[in-house]
Amino acid sequence: MPSLTEPDPDLVERRRRFHRILFDWCVARAEVGLKDHADDDAANWLLVAARLADAFGCGQLASARLEAIGLALGARIPLPVPTPPQPVRRRWLHVMSIGYAIGGHSAMLRRWVESDGSGDEHQVVLTFMADLAVPELRKAIESRGGKITAFGGVPGTMARARRLREIAWRDADRIVLHVHMWDVVPLI
């Protein structure tokens, strides 16, 4: 019998197998959506699969199947006409899933922008927030002439991916991902 401090290895393995079965089932649903040209459904199933793997683990760190579906969905989004690069002032697009008030990506990005003496513009897209509740980061971005765009009110994963592509092609010379491992929007 396992001790109270050590988990039952058999139980841990059964849970991992169960989570893997759920993950594979979600990815299979995404493949069906892709095949049927139900792109929104496919993208949402990818998001569910990625969130499941992040929250519970499923015994692997990457999924070629999930990534291939995401790239195939992205290939279906029309490419906008790019804006010519600006010769003097580079435009940085920082893509974040969520911005937290304490530490993490938000603090690192704020320090980056504040210490950038180049005069480059920095802007942020939040793929899964309705607004940025980090005043220090907002101030840093706006002081560099940038803006913050939040997709929290945009319904659907594919719609968010389309908007991100439009912004990236129109407003960015450089793109940096500060995203969570479950965020499939930049992948698409």
PDB file of N, CA, C and O in Angstrom, residues 58-86:
ATOM      1  N   CYS A  58      -0.487  14.635 -20.368  1.00  0.00           N
ATOM      2  CA  CYS A  58      -0.913  13.439 -21.107  1.00  0.00           C
ATOM      3  C   CYS A  58       0.292  12.621 -21.563  1.00  0.00           C
ATOM      4  O   CYS A  58       0.183  11.793 -22.442  1.00  0.00           O
ATOM      5  N   GLY A  59       1.441  12.866 -20.968  1.00  0.00           N
ATOM      6  CA  GLY A  59       2.596  12.025 -21.234  1.00  0.00           C
ATOM      7  C   GLY A  59       3.461  12.446 -22.402  1.00  0.00           C
ATOM      8  O   GLY A  59       4.350  11.705 -22.800  1.00  0.00           O
ATOM      9  N   GLN A  60       3.228  13.612 -22.982  1.00  0.00           N
ATOM     10  CA  GLN A  60       4.108  14.085 -24.049  1.00  0.00           C
ATOM     11  C   GLN A  60       4.176  15.602 -23.986  1.00  0.00           C
ATOM     12  O   GLN A  60       3.247  16.257 -23.528  1.00  0.00           O
ATOM     13  N   LEU A  61       5.292  16.151 -24.451  1.00  0.00           N
ATOM     14  CA  LEU A  61       5.516  17.590 -24.364  1.00  0.00           C
ATOM     15  C   LEU A  61       5.120  18.331 -25.629  1.00  0.00           C
ATOM     16  O   LEU A  61       4.979  19.551 -25.611  1.00  0.00           O
ATOM     17  N   ALA A  62       4.965  17.634 -26.737  1.00  0.00           N
ATOM     18  CA  ALA A  62       4.594  18.265 -27.997  1.00  0.00           C
ATOM     19  C   ALA A  62       3.724  17.294 -28.780  1.00  0.00           C
ATOM     20  O   ALA A  62       3.750  16.086 -28.548  1.00  0.00           O
ATOM     21  N   SER A  63       2.943  17.838 -29.699  1.00  0.00           N
ATOM     22  CA  SER A  63       2.081  16.996 -30.527  1.00  0.00           C
ATOM     23  C   SER A  63       2.197  17.440 -31.982  1.00  0.00           C
ATOM     24  O   SER A  63       1.710  18.516 -32.352  1.00  0.00           O
ATOM     25  N   ALA A  64       2.817  16.618 -32.782  1.00  0.00           N
ATOM     26  CA  ALA A  64       2.939  16.922 -34.213  1.00  0.00           C
ATOM     27  C   ALA A  64       1.558  16.980 -34.863  1.00  0.00           C
ATOM     28  O   ALA A  64       1.331  17.796 -35.762  1.00  0.00           O
ATOM     29  N   ARG A  65       0.639  16.120 -34.434  1.00  0.00           N
ATOM     30  CA  ARG A  65      -0.724  16.135 -34.997  1.00  0.00           C
ATOM     31  C   ARG A  65      -1.409  17.468 -34.719  1.00  0.00           C
ATOM     32  O   ARG A  65      -1.986  18.084 -35.622  1.00  0.00           O
ATOM     33  N   LEU A  66      -1.359  17.923 -33.475  1.00  0.00           N
ATOM     34  CA  LEU A  66      -1.995  19.188 -33.111  1.00  0.00           C
ATOM     35  C   LEU A  66      -1.370  20.338 -33.904  1.00  0.00           C
ATOM     36  O   LEU A  66      -2.086  21.169 -34.468  1.00  0.00           O
ATOM     37  N   GLU A  67      -0.055  20.366 -33.978  1.00  0.00           N
ATOM     38  CA  GLU A  67       0.617  21.445 -34.684  1.00  0.00           C
ATOM     39  C   GLU A  67       0.309  21.415 -36.179  1.00  0.00           C
ATOM     40  O   GLU A  67       0.123  22.464 -36.801  1.00  0.00           O
ATOM     41  N   ALA A  68       0.238  20.230 -36.765  1.00  0.00           N
ATOM     42  CA  ALA A  68      -0.070  20.123 -38.205  1.00  0.00           C
ATOM     43  C   ALA A  68      -1.464  20.650 -38.496  1.00  0.00           C
ATOM     44  O   ALA A  68      -1.684  21.337 -39.511  1.00  0.00           O
ATOM     45  N   ILE A  69      -2.418  20.355 -37.629  1.00  0.00           N
ATOM     46  CA  ILE A  69      -3.789  20.860 -37.821  1.00  0.00           C
ATOM     47  C   ILE A  69      -3.794  22.378 -37.701  1.00  0.00           C
ATOM     48  O   ILE A  69      -4.409  23.080 -38.511  1.00  0.00           O
ATOM     49  N   GLY A  70      -3.102  22.902 -36.692  1.00  0.00           N
ATOM     50  CA  GLY A  70      -3.032  24.354 -36.524  1.00  0.00           C
ATOM     51  C   GLY A  70      -2.426  25.039 -37.737  1.00  0.00           C
ATOM     52  O   GLY A  70      -2.935  26.062 -38.209  1.00  0.00           O
ATOM     53  N   LEU A  71      -1.353  24.480 -38.263  1.00  0.00           N
ATOM     54  CA  LEU A  71      -0.724  25.068 -39.449  1.00  0.00           C
ATOM     55  C   LEU A  71      -1.632  24.967 -40.672  1.00  0.00           C
ATOM     56  O   LEU A  71      -1.686  25.892 -41.494  1.00  0.00           O
ATOM     57  N   ALA A  72      -2.359  23.858 -40.801  1.00  0.00           N
ATOM     58  CA  ALA A  72      -3.295  23.712 -41.927  1.00  0.00           C
ATOM     59  C   ALA A  72      -4.419  24.737 -41.821  1.00  0.00           C
ATOM     60  O   ALA A  72      -4.843  25.319 -42.831  1.00  0.00           O
ATOM     61  N   LEU A  73      -4.908  24.962 -40.610  1.00  0.00           N
ATOM     62  CA  LEU A  73      -5.946  25.990 -40.426  1.00  0.00           C
ATOM     63  C   LEU A  73      -5.395  27.368 -40.761  1.00  0.00           C
ATOM     64  O   LEU A  73      -6.059  28.169 -41.420  1.00  0.00           O
ATOM     65  N   GLY A  74      -4.173  27.631 -40.322  1.00  0.00           N
ATOM     66  CA  GLY A  74      -3.557  28.920 -40.618  1.00  0.00           C
ATOM     67  C   GLY A  74      -3.367  29.149 -42.104  1.00  0.00           C
ATOM     68  O   GLY A  74      -3.495  30.267 -42.595  1.00  0.00           O
ATOM     69  N   ALA A  75      -3.082  28.074 -42.840  1.00  0.00           N
ATOM     70  CA  ALA A  75      -2.902  28.194 -44.291  1.00  0.00           C
ATOM     71  C   ALA A  75      -4.198  28.586 -44.990  1.00  0.00           C
ATOM     72  O   ALA A  75      -4.164  29.092 -46.110  1.00  0.00           O
ATOM     73  N   ARG A  76      -5.318  28.382 -44.334  1.00  0.00           N
ATOM     74  CA  ARG A  76      -6.613  28.743 -44.918  1.00  0.00           C
ATOM     75  C   ARG A  76      -6.988  30.205 -44.680  1.00  0.00           C
ATOM     76  O   ARG A  76      -7.954  30.701 -45.253  1.00  0.00           O
ATOM     77  N   ILE A  77      -6.259  30.881 -43.826  1.00  0.00           N
ATOM     78  CA  ILE A  77      -6.535  32.297 -43.570  1.00  0.00           C
ATOM     79  C   ILE A  77      -5.839  33.107 -44.659  1.00  0.00           C
ATOM     80  O   ILE A  77      -4.631  32.986 -44.853  1.00  0.00           O
ATOM     81  N   PRO A  78      -6.588  33.938 -45.373  1.00  0.00           N
ATOM     82  CA  PRO A  78      -5.961  34.728 -46.440  1.00  0.00           C
ATOM     83  C   PRO A  78      -4.887  35.659 -45.888  1.00  0.00           C
ATOM     84  O   PRO A  78      -5.006  36.189 -44.784  1.00  0.00           O
ATOM     85  N   LEU A  79      -3.845  35.842 -46.666  1.00  0.00           N
ATOM     86  CA  LEU A  79      -2.773  36.749 -46.269  1.00  0.00           C
ATOM     87  C   LEU A  79      -3.145  38.174 -46.652  1.00  0.00           C
ATOM     88  O   LEU A  79      -3.432  38.448 -47.820  1.00  0.00           O
ATOM     89  N   PRO A  80      -3.123  39.100 -45.694  1.00  0.00           N
ATOM     90  CA  PRO A  80      -3.380  40.501 -46.033  1.00  0.00           C
ATOM     91  C   PRO A  80      -2.198  41.090 -46.794  1.00  0.00           C
ATOM     92  O   PRO A  80      -1.111  40.523 -46.810  1.00  0.00           O
ATOM     93  N   VAL A  81      -2.408  42.235 -47.356  1.00  0.00           N
ATOM     94  CA  VAL A  81      -1.321  42.947 -48.027  1.00  0.00           C
ATOM     95  C   VAL A  81      -0.429  43.521 -46.927  1.00  0.00           C
ATOM     96  O   VAL A  81      -0.901  44.251 -46.057  1.00  0.00           O
ATOM     97  N   PRO A  82       0.852  43.173 -46.921  1.00  0.00           N
ATOM     98  CA  PRO A  82       1.723  43.669 -45.847  1.00  0.00           C
ATOM     99  C   PRO A  82       2.015  45.158 -45.994  1.00  0.00           C
ATOM    100  O   PRO A  82       2.038  45.688 -47.094  1.00  0.00           O
ATOM    101  N   THR A  83       2.227  45.788 -44.858  1.00  0.00           N
ATOM    102  CA  THR A  83       2.651  47.180 -44.837  1.00  0.00           C
ATOM    103  C   THR A  83       4.165  47.192 -45.027  1.00  0.00           C
ATOM    104  O   THR A  83       4.862  46.415 -44.379  1.00  0.00           O
ATOM    105  N   PRO A  84       4.683  48.035 -45.872  1.00  0.00           N
ATOM    106  CA  PRO A  84       6.142  48.081 -46.039  1.00  0.00           C
ATOM    107  C   PRO A  84       6.824  48.390 -44.712  1.00  0.00           C
ATOM    108  O   PRO A  84       6.312  49.167 -43.917  1.00  0.00           O
ATOM    109  N   PRO A  85       7.972  47.773 -44.465  1.00  0.00           N
ATOM    110  CA  PRO A  85       8.675  48.051 -43.209  1.00  0.00           C
ATOM    111  C   PRO A  85       9.077  49.512 -43.114  1.00  0.00           C
ATOM    112  O   PRO A  85       9.380  50.143 -44.121  1.00  0.00           O
ATOM    113  N   GLN A  86       9.067  50.028 -41.900  1.00  0.00           N
ATOM    114  CA  GLN A  86       9.500  51.410 -41.678  1.00  0.00           C
ATOM    115  C   GLN A  86      11.012  51.405 -41.525  1.00  0.00           C
ATOM    116  O   GLN A  86      11.559  50.621 -40.749  1.00  0.00           O
TER     117      GLN A  86
END
